mmCIF file of C-alpha atoms and ligand atoms in Angstrom:
data_model
loop_
_atom_site.group_PDB
_atom_site.id
_atom_site.type_symbol
_atom_site.label_atom_id
_atom_site.label_comp_id
_atom_site.label_asym_id
_atom_site.label_seq_id
_atom_site.Cartn_x
_atom_site.Cartn_y
_atom_site.Cartn_z
ATOM 1 C CA MET A 1 10.478 41.316 10.913
ATOM 2 C CA PRO A 2 7.575 40.876 13.273
ATOM 3 C CA ARG A 3 8.390 38.584 16.020
ATOM 4 C CA LYS A 4 5.705 36.128 15.397
ATOM 5 C CA ILE A 5 6.849 35.408 11.821
ATOM 6 C CA ARG A 6 10.586 34.919 13.013
ATOM 7 C CA GLU A 7 9.271 32.303 15.499
ATOM 8 C CA LYS A 8 7.456 30.644 12.745
ATOM 9 C CA GLN A 9 10.414 30.337 10.305
ATOM 10 C CA LEU A 10 12.699 29.324 13.537
ATOM 11 C CA SER A 11 10.203 26.281 14.138
ATOM 12 C CA LEU A 12 10.059 25.324 10.526
ATOM 13 C CA GLN A 13 13.849 25.097 10.442
ATOM 14 C CA GLN A 14 14.039 23.257 13.667
ATOM 15 C CA MET A 15 11.311 20.780 12.446
ATOM 16 C CA ALA A 16 13.488 20.066 9.363
ATOM 17 C CA ARG A 17 16.378 19.447 11.544
ATOM 18 C CA MET A 18 14.455 17.154 13.574
ATOM 19 C CA ARG A 19 13.221 15.432 10.372
ATOM 20 C CA ALA A 20 16.615 15.093 9.055
ATOM 21 C CA ALA A 21 17.836 13.808 12.213
ATOM 22 C CA ARG A 22 15.379 11.210 12.176
ATOM 23 C CA ARG A 23 16.236 9.915 8.470
ATOM 24 C CA PRO A 24 18.162 6.861 8.271
ATOM 25 C CA ARG A 25 21.652 7.803 7.091
ATOM 26 C CA ALA A 26 23.580 5.852 4.804
ATOM 27 C CA THR A 27 26.667 5.797 7.081
ATOM 28 C CA ASP A 28 24.630 4.712 9.843
ATOM 29 C CA ALA A 29 23.138 1.821 7.916
ATOM 30 C CA GLY A 30 26.365 0.844 7.131
ATOM 31 C CA ILE A 31 26.159 1.335 3.477
ATOM 32 C CA PRO A 32 29.431 2.986 1.883
ATOM 33 C CA ILE A 33 28.372 5.839 -0.532
ATOM 34 C CA ASP A 34 31.668 7.456 -1.681
ATOM 35 C CA ALA A 35 31.040 8.486 -5.397
ATOM 36 C CA GLU A 36 33.296 5.904 -6.991
ATOM 37 C CA SER A 37 31.175 2.900 -5.368
ATOM 38 C CA LEU A 38 27.747 4.119 -6.802
ATOM 39 C CA GLY A 39 26.338 2.506 -9.779
ATOM 40 C CA PRO A 40 23.881 4.378 -12.254
ATOM 41 C CA GLU A 41 20.829 5.565 -11.600
ATOM 42 C CA GLU A 42 18.117 3.065 -11.634
ATOM 43 C CA GLU A 43 14.059 2.926 -11.017
ATOM 44 C CA GLY A 44 12.626 1.304 -8.083
ATOM 45 C CA ARG A 45 9.730 1.150 -5.659
ATOM 46 C CA VAL A 46 9.801 1.219 -1.966
ATOM 47 C CA VAL A 47 8.481 -2.197 -0.469
ATOM 48 C CA ALA A 48 9.119 -1.664 3.010
ATOM 49 C CA HIS A 49 10.851 0.783 5.473
ATOM 50 C CA PHE A 50 12.078 -0.418 8.662
ATOM 51 C CA GLY A 51 14.534 1.403 11.003
ATOM 52 C CA LEU A 52 17.579 2.424 9.071
ATOM 53 C CA ASN A 53 16.726 0.292 6.042
ATOM 54 C CA ILE A 54 14.370 0.787 3.110
ATOM 55 C CA GLU A 55 13.705 -2.121 0.835
ATOM 56 C CA VAL A 56 13.704 -1.275 -2.716
ATOM 57 C CA GLU A 57 12.357 -3.544 -5.635
ATOM 58 C CA THR A 58 13.768 -3.118 -9.083
ATOM 59 C CA GLU A 59 11.795 -3.565 -12.477
ATOM 60 C CA THR A 60 13.423 -7.144 -12.525
ATOM 61 C CA ARG A 61 11.980 -7.848 -9.213
ATOM 62 C CA GLU A 62 15.361 -7.910 -7.327
ATOM 63 C CA ARG A 63 15.079 -6.278 -3.966
ATOM 64 C CA PHE A 64 18.053 -4.040 -2.361
ATOM 65 C CA ARG A 65 18.594 -2.579 1.194
ATOM 66 C CA CYS A 66 18.892 0.946 0.733
ATOM 67 C CA ALA A 67 19.716 3.849 2.667
ATOM 68 C CA VAL A 68 18.496 7.559 1.968
ATOM 69 C CA ARG A 69 20.569 10.455 0.647
ATOM 70 C CA GLU A 70 20.738 13.192 3.346
ATOM 71 C CA SER A 71 19.484 15.816 0.985
ATOM 72 C CA LEU A 72 16.098 14.274 0.197
ATOM 73 C CA LEU A 73 13.365 16.309 1.659
ATOM 74 C CA ASP A 74 10.532 13.592 2.187
ATOM 75 C CA ASP A 75 11.380 10.248 3.684
ATOM 76 C CA PRO A 76 10.310 7.648 1.260
ATOM 77 C CA VAL A 77 7.553 5.303 2.324
ATOM 78 C CA CYS A 78 6.030 2.031 1.072
ATOM 79 C CA GLY A 79 4.703 2.498 -2.368
ATOM 80 C CA ASP A 80 7.001 5.084 -3.361
ATOM 81 C CA ARG A 81 8.588 5.423 -6.671
ATOM 82 C CA VAL A 82 12.121 6.300 -6.373
ATOM 83 C CA VAL A 83 15.618 6.599 -8.266
ATOM 84 C CA TRP A 84 18.424 4.931 -6.566
ATOM 85 C CA ARG A 85 21.828 3.743 -7.254
ATOM 86 C CA ARG A 86 23.429 0.489 -6.772
ATOM 87 C CA VAL A 87 26.313 0.297 -3.736
ATOM 88 C CA GLY A 88 27.897 -3.255 -4.091
ATOM 89 C CA ALA A 89 25.869 -6.456 -4.735
ATOM 90 C CA GLU A 90 22.767 -5.833 -2.291
ATOM 91 C CA GLN A 91 22.768 -2.572 -1.462
ATOM 92 C CA GLY A 92 21.789 0.872 -2.767
ATOM 93 C CA VAL A 93 21.154 4.684 -2.118
ATOM 94 C CA ILE A 94 18.057 6.161 -2.785
ATOM 95 C CA VAL A 95 18.734 9.548 -4.213
ATOM 96 C CA SER A 96 15.215 10.995 -5.280
ATOM 97 C CA VAL A 97 11.651 10.333 -4.784
ATOM 98 C CA HIS A 98 9.090 10.889 -7.840
ATOM 99 C CA ALA A 99 6.180 12.999 -7.379
ATOM 100 C CA ARG A 100 3.378 10.985 -5.590
ATOM 101 C CA GLN A 101 0.070 10.512 -7.150
ATOM 102 C CA SER A 102 -1.419 10.099 -3.688
ATOM 103 C CA VAL A 103 -0.398 9.849 -0.313
ATOM 104 C CA LEU A 104 -2.049 8.536 2.594
ATOM 105 C CA ARG A 105 -1.579 9.867 6.180
ATOM 106 C CA ARG A 106 -3.110 9.654 9.663
ATOM 107 C CA PRO A 107 -2.237 11.453 13.060
ATOM 108 C CA GLY A 108 -0.010 9.250 15.188
ATOM 109 C CA PRO A 109 0.937 9.537 18.793
ATOM 110 C CA TYR A 110 2.297 12.890 20.095
ATOM 111 C CA GLN A 111 0.473 14.740 17.420
ATOM 112 C CA ARG A 112 2.845 13.478 14.609
ATOM 113 C CA LEU A 113 1.512 12.747 11.448
ATOM 114 C CA LEU A 114 2.492 8.972 9.929
ATOM 115 C CA THR A 115 2.576 8.754 6.001
ATOM 116 C CA MET A 116 1.149 5.294 5.684
ATOM 117 C CA ALA A 117 1.731 4.654 2.096
ATOM 118 C CA ALA A 118 2.201 6.432 -1.344
ATOM 119 C CA ASN A 119 0.741 5.937 -4.947
ATOM 120 C CA VAL A 120 -2.004 3.730 -3.543
ATOM 121 C CA ASP A 121 -5.315 3.597 -5.828
ATOM 122 C CA ARG A 122 -7.360 1.461 -3.938
ATOM 123 C CA ILE A 123 -8.159 1.030 -0.052
ATOM 124 C CA VAL A 124 -9.513 -2.193 0.771
ATOM 125 C CA VAL A 125 -11.217 -1.841 4.212
ATOM 126 C CA VAL A 126 -11.218 -5.143 5.891
ATOM 127 C CA SER A 127 -13.472 -6.147 8.744
ATOM 128 C CA ALA A 128 -14.271 -9.769 10.076
ATOM 129 C CA ALA A 129 -17.666 -11.202 9.940
ATOM 130 C CA ALA A 130 -18.409 -11.659 13.592
ATOM 131 C CA THR A 131 -16.952 -8.109 14.765
ATOM 132 C CA PHE A 132 -18.031 -5.855 11.886
ATOM 133 C CA ASN A 133 -17.570 -2.212 13.216
ATOM 134 C CA THR A 134 -19.688 0.201 11.350
ATOM 135 C CA GLY A 135 -18.085 3.366 13.094
ATOM 136 C CA LEU A 136 -14.337 2.335 11.970
ATOM 137 C CA VAL A 137 -15.531 1.696 8.433
ATOM 138 C CA ASP A 138 -17.265 4.753 8.104
ATOM 139 C CA ARG A 139 -14.355 6.728 9.326
ATOM 140 C CA TYR A 140 -12.276 4.877 6.482
ATOM 141 C CA LEU A 141 -14.778 5.605 3.838
ATOM 142 C CA VAL A 142 -14.925 9.312 4.652
ATOM 143 C CA ALA A 143 -10.674 9.477 4.530
ATOM 144 C CA ALA A 144 -10.597 7.818 1.325
ATOM 145 C CA GLN A 145 -13.607 10.171 -0.075
ATOM 146 C CA LYS A 146 -11.205 13.178 1.145
ATOM 147 C CA VAL A 147 -8.185 12.059 -0.884
ATOM 148 C CA GLY A 148 -10.119 10.524 -3.613
ATOM 149 C CA ILE A 149 -9.149 7.081 -3.534
ATOM 150 C CA GLU A 150 -11.658 4.183 -4.170
ATOM 151 C CA PRO A 151 -12.620 2.126 -1.231
ATOM 152 C CA ILE A 152 -13.526 -1.657 -1.342
ATOM 153 C CA LEU A 153 -15.125 -3.223 1.431
ATOM 154 C CA VAL A 154 -14.074 -6.752 2.321
ATOM 155 C CA ILE A 155 -15.843 -9.022 4.946
ATOM 156 C CA ASN A 156 -13.396 -11.718 5.785
ATOM 157 C CA LYS A 157 -13.950 -14.921 8.209
ATOM 158 C CA ILE A 158 -17.442 -15.631 6.724
ATOM 159 C CA ASP A 159 -16.586 -19.245 7.749
ATOM 160 C CA ARG A 160 -17.190 -18.001 11.065
ATOM 161 C CA MET A 161 -20.461 -15.983 10.608
ATOM 162 C CA THR A 162 -22.417 -16.321 13.555
ATOM 163 C CA ASP A 163 -25.524 -14.020 12.740
ATOM 164 C CA ALA A 164 -25.652 -13.218 9.010
ATOM 165 C CA ALA A 165 -29.149 -11.440 9.261
ATOM 166 C CA THR A 166 -27.671 -8.819 11.571
ATOM 167 C CA LEU A 167 -24.654 -8.417 9.511
ATOM 168 C CA GLU A 168 -26.848 -8.075 6.218
ATOM 169 C CA ALA A 169 -28.716 -5.665 7.905
ATOM 170 C CA ALA A 170 -25.701 -3.534 8.688
ATOM 171 C CA LEU A 171 -24.318 -3.706 5.429
ATOM 172 C CA TRP A 172 -27.200 -2.904 2.995
ATOM 173 C CA PRO A 173 -26.059 0.536 2.702
ATOM 174 C CA TYR A 174 -22.857 0.216 1.177
ATOM 175 C CA PRO A 175 -23.529 -1.386 -2.008
ATOM 176 C CA ARG A 176 -26.458 1.227 -2.624
ATOM 177 C CA MET A 177 -23.711 4.015 -2.185
ATOM 178 C CA GLY A 178 -21.881 2.314 -4.823
ATOM 179 C CA TYR A 179 -19.154 0.663 -2.781
ATOM 180 C CA SER A 180 -17.921 -2.735 -3.908
ATOM 181 C CA LEU A 181 -18.539 -5.421 -1.110
ATOM 182 C CA PHE A 182 -16.667 -8.793 -1.029
ATOM 183 C CA TRP A 183 -17.617 -11.724 1.078
ATOM 184 C CA VAL A 184 -14.453 -13.790 1.757
ATOM 185 C CA SER A 185 -12.690 -16.515 3.661
ATOM 186 C CA ALA A 186 -9.164 -16.348 3.591
ATOM 187 C CA LEU A 187 -9.089 -19.415 5.590
ATOM 188 C CA GLN A 188 -11.035 -21.542 3.157
ATOM 189 C CA ASP A 189 -10.099 -19.675 0.017
ATOM 190 C CA SER A 190 -13.498 -18.610 -0.698
ATOM 191 C CA GLY A 191 -14.542 -15.625 -2.651
ATOM 192 C CA MET A 192 -10.989 -14.838 -3.223
ATOM 193 C CA ALA A 193 -10.802 -14.900 -7.128
ATOM 194 C CA HIS A 194 -13.334 -12.033 -7.383
ATOM 195 C CA LEU A 195 -11.422 -9.783 -5.052
ATOM 196 C CA GLU A 196 -8.210 -10.408 -6.814
ATOM 197 C CA GLU A 197 -9.834 -9.364 -10.071
ATOM 198 C CA ALA A 198 -11.039 -6.144 -8.643
ATOM 199 C CA LEU A 199 -7.312 -5.447 -7.214
ATOM 200 C CA ARG A 200 -5.605 -6.301 -10.828
ATOM 201 C CA ASP A 201 -3.049 -3.768 -12.110
ATOM 202 C CA ARG A 202 -3.962 -1.538 -8.883
ATOM 203 C CA THR A 203 -1.995 -0.697 -5.725
ATOM 204 C CA ALA A 204 -4.157 -1.384 -2.875
ATOM 205 C CA ILE A 205 -3.553 -1.010 0.662
ATOM 206 C CA PHE A 206 -5.278 -3.348 3.164
ATOM 207 C CA VAL A 207 -6.623 -1.493 6.310
ATOM 208 C CA GLY A 208 -8.786 -2.595 9.172
ATOM 209 C CA GLU A 209 -8.487 -3.661 13.047
ATOM 210 C CA SER A 210 -5.884 -5.922 14.083
ATOM 211 C CA GLY A 211 -6.785 -9.596 13.666
ATOM 212 C CA VAL A 212 -9.431 -9.171 10.956
ATOM 213 C CA GLY A 213 -7.046 -11.160 8.460
ATOM 214 C CA LYS A 214 -5.320 -8.669 6.431
ATOM 215 C CA SER A 215 -2.261 -10.388 6.029
ATOM 216 C CA SER A 216 -4.032 -13.821 5.750
ATOM 217 C CA LEU A 217 -5.746 -12.325 2.480
ATOM 218 C CA ILE A 218 -2.482 -11.072 1.103
ATOM 219 C CA ASN A 219 -0.953 -14.462 1.915
ATOM 220 C CA ARG A 220 -3.540 -16.040 0.071
ATOM 221 C CA MET A 221 -3.143 -13.885 -2.907
ATOM 222 C CA VAL A 222 0.734 -13.548 -3.036
ATOM 223 C CA PRO A 223 1.794 -17.053 -1.586
ATOM 224 C CA ASP A 224 5.348 -16.289 -1.338
ATOM 225 C CA ALA A 225 4.409 -13.073 0.330
ATOM 226 C CA CYS A 226 4.929 -14.898 3.999
ATOM 227 C CA SER A 227 3.407 -11.929 5.779
ATOM 228 C CA ARG A 228 3.487 -12.720 9.595
ATOM 229 C CA THR A 229 0.260 -13.442 10.598
ATOM 230 C CA ALA A 230 -1.122 -13.774 14.239
ATOM 231 C CA GLU A 231 -0.546 -17.555 14.463
ATOM 232 C CA VAL A 232 3.140 -16.678 13.900
ATOM 233 C CA HIS A 233 2.983 -14.028 16.261
ATOM 234 C CA ALA A 234 1.272 -15.988 19.286
ATOM 235 C CA ALA A 235 4.302 -18.257 19.137
ATOM 236 C CA THR A 236 6.665 -15.001 19.807
ATOM 237 C CA GLY A 237 4.206 -13.679 22.592
ATOM 238 C CA LEU A 238 5.041 -10.319 21.689
ATOM 239 C CA GLY A 239 1.525 -8.555 21.874
ATOM 240 C CA ARG A 240 -1.639 -8.613 19.633
ATOM 241 C CA HIS A 241 -0.489 -6.759 16.427
ATOM 242 C CA ALA A 242 1.045 -9.143 13.897
ATOM 243 C CA THR A 243 2.013 -6.789 11.466
ATOM 244 C CA THR A 244 4.269 -3.953 12.421
ATOM 245 C CA THR A 245 5.202 -1.924 9.218
ATOM 246 C CA ALA A 246 3.747 -1.647 5.898
ATOM 247 C CA ARG A 247 4.712 -3.886 3.338
ATOM 248 C CA LEU A 248 4.267 -4.036 -0.494
ATOM 249 C CA HIS A 249 3.945 -7.226 -2.317
ATOM 250 C CA ARG A 250 3.412 -7.723 -6.087
ATOM 251 C CA LEU A 251 0.506 -9.682 -7.666
ATOM 252 C CA ALA A 252 1.343 -12.443 -10.003
ATOM 253 C CA GLY A 253 -1.345 -11.234 -12.560
ATOM 254 C CA GLY A 254 -0.064 -7.550 -12.280
ATOM 255 C CA GLY A 255 -0.728 -5.190 -9.397
ATOM 256 C CA PHE A 256 0.611 -4.739 -5.861
ATOM 257 C CA LEU A 257 -0.990 -5.105 -2.304
ATOM 258 C CA ILE A 258 0.150 -3.177 0.751
ATOM 259 C CA ASP A 259 -0.192 -4.867 3.947
ATOM 260 C CA SER A 260 -0.681 -2.480 6.666
ATOM 261 C CA PRO A 261 -0.582 -2.993 10.727
ATOM 262 C CA GLY A 262 -3.884 -2.960 12.351
ATOM 263 C CA VAL A 263 -5.325 -0.098 13.834
ATOM 264 C CA ARG A 264 -7.712 0.244 16.973
ATOM 265 C CA GLU A 265 -8.965 3.809 16.065
ATOM 266 C CA PHE A 266 -8.649 5.607 12.794
ATOM 267 C CA GLY A 267 -8.018 9.272 13.505
ATOM 268 C CA LEU A 268 -9.111 11.444 10.498
ATOM 269 C CA HIS A 269 -6.404 13.939 9.177
ATOM 270 C CA GLY A 270 -6.931 17.056 6.973
ATOM 271 C CA VAL A 271 -10.788 17.042 7.608
ATOM 272 C CA ILE A 272 -12.494 19.409 9.352
ATOM 273 C CA ARG A 273 -15.916 19.035 10.950
ATOM 274 C CA GLU A 274 -17.943 21.283 8.248
ATOM 275 C CA GLU A 275 -17.042 18.877 5.358
ATOM 276 C CA ILE A 276 -17.966 15.641 7.046
ATOM 277 C CA PRO A 277 -21.461 15.051 5.886
ATOM 278 C CA GLY A 278 -20.372 16.326 2.277
ATOM 279 C CA LEU A 279 -17.784 13.263 2.489
ATOM 280 C CA MET A 280 -20.489 10.836 3.052
ATOM 281 C CA ARG A 281 -22.164 9.587 -0.149
ATOM 282 C CA ASP A 282 -25.420 9.158 1.279
ATOM 283 C CA MET A 283 -25.511 12.394 3.204
ATOM 284 C CA ALA A 284 -24.147 14.473 0.601
ATOM 285 C CA PRO A 285 -27.381 14.495 -1.731
ATOM 286 C CA CYS A 286 -29.458 15.899 1.087
ATOM 287 C CA LEU A 287 -27.557 18.345 2.190
ATOM 288 C CA GLY A 288 -28.645 22.249 2.066
ATOM 289 C CA GLN A 289 -32.249 20.904 2.602
ATOM 290 C CA CYS A 290 -32.872 21.113 5.939
ATOM 291 C CA ARG A 291 -34.752 24.045 7.405
ATOM 292 C CA PHE A 292 -32.080 25.627 9.232
ATOM 293 C CA LYS A 293 -28.816 26.355 7.382
ATOM 294 C CA ASP A 294 -26.781 25.465 10.357
ATOM 295 C CA CYS A 295 -28.640 22.350 11.159
ATOM 296 C CA ARG A 296 -26.839 19.955 13.335
ATOM 297 C CA HIS A 297 -29.134 17.180 12.192
ATOM 298 C CA LEU A 298 -30.060 16.350 15.958
ATOM 299 C CA HIS A 299 -33.198 17.415 16.992
ATOM 300 C CA GLU A 300 -33.954 20.249 14.781
ATOM 301 C CA PRO A 301 -37.254 20.370 12.852
ATOM 302 C CA ASP A 302 -37.527 19.483 9.253
ATOM 303 C CA CYS A 303 -33.986 18.158 9.078
ATOM 304 C CA ALA A 304 -33.327 16.214 5.572
ATOM 305 C CA LEU A 305 -31.119 13.797 6.862
ATOM 306 C CA ARG A 306 -33.592 12.662 9.605
ATOM 307 C CA THR A 307 -36.448 12.630 7.112
ATOM 308 C CA ALA A 308 -34.199 10.387 4.793
ATOM 309 C CA VAL A 309 -33.748 8.052 7.809
ATOM 310 C CA GLU A 310 -37.535 7.971 8.324
ATOM 311 C CA THR A 311 -38.333 7.320 4.614
ATOM 312 C CA GLY A 312 -35.511 4.453 4.258
ATOM 313 C CA LYS A 313 -33.164 6.421 2.106
ATOM 314 C CA ILE A 314 -30.325 6.621 4.681
ATOM 315 C CA ALA A 315 -29.667 3.917 7.183
ATOM 316 C CA ALA A 316 -30.112 5.020 10.945
ATOM 317 C CA ALA A 317 -26.691 3.628 11.745
ATOM 318 C CA ARG A 318 -25.064 5.941 9.124
ATOM 319 C CA LEU A 319 -26.625 9.167 10.628
ATOM 320 C CA GLU A 320 -25.285 7.807 14.074
ATOM 321 C CA SER A 321 -21.928 7.273 12.885
ATOM 322 C CA MET A 322 -21.872 10.557 11.224
ATOM 323 C CA ARG A 323 -22.611 12.257 14.549
ATOM 324 C CA ARG A 324 -19.821 10.302 16.246
ATOM 325 C CA ILE A 325 -17.500 11.211 13.469
ATOM 326 C CA LEU A 326 -18.572 15.173 13.821
ATOM 327 C CA GLU A 327 -18.000 14.879 17.589
ATOM 328 C CA SER A 328 -14.535 13.621 17.103
ATOM 329 C CA VAL A 329 -13.086 15.823 14.373
ATOM 330 C CA PRO A 330 -12.149 19.390 15.379
ATOM 331 C CA PRO A 331 -14.085 22.085 13.579
ATOM 332 C CA ARG A 332 -10.488 23.432 12.181
ATOM 333 C CA ASN A 333 -7.627 20.999 11.649
ATOM 334 C CA PRO A 334 -4.865 21.290 14.028
ATOM 335 C CA TYR A 335 -2.487 20.169 11.568
ATOM 336 C CA PHE A 336 -3.142 23.185 9.178
HETATM 337 N N1 LIG B 401 -11.629 -18.486 10.786
HETATM 338 C C1 LIG B 401 -11.028 -17.886 10.056
HETATM 339 N N2 LIG B 401 -9.753 -17.113 10.450
HETATM 340 C C2 LIG B 401 -9.071 -16.276 9.798
HETATM 341 C C3 LIG B 401 -9.302 -16.008 8.529
HETATM 342 N N3 LIG B 401 -8.535 -15.257 7.925
HETATM 343 C C4 LIG B 401 -7.393 -14.850 8.871
HETATM 344 N N4 LIG B 401 -7.919 -15.770 9.937
HETATM 345 C C5 LIG B 401 -7.153 -15.816 11.304
HETATM 346 O O1 LIG B 401 -6.991 -14.597 12.079
HETATM 347 C C6 LIG B 401 -5.856 -14.271 12.664
HETATM 348 C C7 LIG B 401 -5.355 -13.201 12.532
HETATM 349 O O2 LIG B 401 -5.124 -12.954 10.991
HETATM 350 P P1 LIG B 401 -3.971 -11.910 10.398
HETATM 351 O O3 LIG B 401 -3.966 -12.055 9.182
HETATM 352 O O4 LIG B 401 -2.625 -11.705 11.424
HETATM 353 O O5 LIG B 401 -4.667 -10.610 10.620
HETATM 354 P P2 LIG B 401 -4.235 -9.059 10.508
HETATM 355 O O6 LIG B 401 -5.651 -8.373 10.062
HETATM 356 O O7 LIG B 401 -3.302 -9.084 9.413
HETATM 357 O O8 LIG B 401 -3.707 -8.690 11.777
HETATM 358 P P3 LIG B 401 -2.456 -7.265 12.314
HETATM 359 O O9 LIG B 401 -1.549 -7.614 11.437
HETATM 360 O O10 LIG B 401 -2.212 -7.555 13.848
HETATM 361 O O11 LIG B 401 -3.308 -6.137 11.977
HETATM 362 C C8 LIG B 401 -5.122 -15.464 12.546
HETATM 363 O O12 LIG B 401 -5.180 -16.368 13.581
HETATM 364 C C9 LIG B 401 -5.516 -16.095 10.932
HETATM 365 O O13 LIG B 401 -5.369 -17.376 10.948
HETATM 366 C C10 LIG B 401 -10.642 -16.528 8.178
HETATM 367 O O14 LIG B 401 -11.043 -16.438 6.912
HETATM 368 N N5 LIG B 401 -11.419 -17.298 8.859
HETATM 369 MG MG1 LIG B 402 -1.319 -8.274 9.707
HETATM 370 ZN ZN1 LIG B 403 -30.497 18.458 9.341
#
C-alpha cells in the first residue's frame, strides 16, 4: 500500500478516535445504561447540547437529559431528530440519529468545523437598525444559498433607528433579490406578528452579531423560552455574549425557533472562491457576460457586473461586498 494512503487512513482512524473521546458518554454523564434499565425506543428532537448532556424533547413536550450511545457516528446537534430510550424518570440515552434534511456548519477555532444545527429550513439573519452590517449579512446569504435554505432578513431595534434614510438605502437591494425583510422591535413588540407568521411550521435558526436581539425576539414569540439576554448577562459580568449554546424552542402555533450564539465574523465553509458570484442572487444573472472569461470584476474593461452597477441593476455596496468575500475565501476549500 502506498505510504501516503496508509498515513491518510491512520489519520482518519485517529480522527474518529478523537471524536469518540470528546463525546459525552452515558457513564460520564452519570446515567446508568445497563440493558435492563432502558425503556422502549422513542422519537425525540434535540433541544440543546451542553457539555456532557443533550436535552431531548418528546412528542408530548417532555424534556429529558440524555447521554449518547458510544457507537453513534455523529454527535447529535440542536434540531436533530433522534431515537432514544428512557433511563429512570428524567434521563435517557440517544441510540440513533435520523438522517438530516439539512445541516449548518461553520469553521471554528483551530481549523475545526462546528455543526450549528440540523434540519433547519429557514435562516433568520438578524441585524440591529443602528449597526446594520452589509458585509456580514451578505456572507450569511451566500452560505444560505450554498446549502439551499431560504434566508429571512430581520432588522430589529427600529425603536432606536437614528438614520432611516441611510438604512433604507442600504437595504433596497434585498427585497429586489426576492428576500423577505422584516422591520421589528422586540422591545416594543412591533412587527412581530408578521415575522411569526412567516416562521410558522418551520424550523428557523436565528443568526447574527452578538447583541442584535436574537434572544429577545425569540423570548417575545415564545414567552416561556426565557432565553438569557444581555441584561441578565450584564449582571453576571461574564463578557459580551449572552447566548453561549444553540437552543431550540417550540412556537405555540407550530414550528421551532433555534437561538444561536452571536458571532463577530461568519466564516464560509464548503464554498470555493470561483462559485461565490454564482451564489449571489443579483450577480448570478450577469455572469458569463464580461468581456474576459477570467474577469475579476475589478478594473477590467466591459465587465458586466460593473456595468450593472452603473445602470443601477446591482447595488455598488453588493459588488464591494462580493469582492471582500472573494478575498476572504480560498480558491480551494481546506476542509475538502
Ligand atoms: N432598544 C431595543 N433594545 C433591544 C431590542 N431587542 C433587544 N434589545 C436589547 O439588546 C440587548 C441584547 O439583546 P439579546 O437578545 O441578548 O441579543 P442577542 O442577539 O441574543 O445576543 P447574543 O446572545 O450575545 O448573541 C438587550 O439589552 C436587549 O434588551 C429592541 O427591539 N430595541
Ligand atoms: Mg442571545
Ligand atoms: Zn467582470
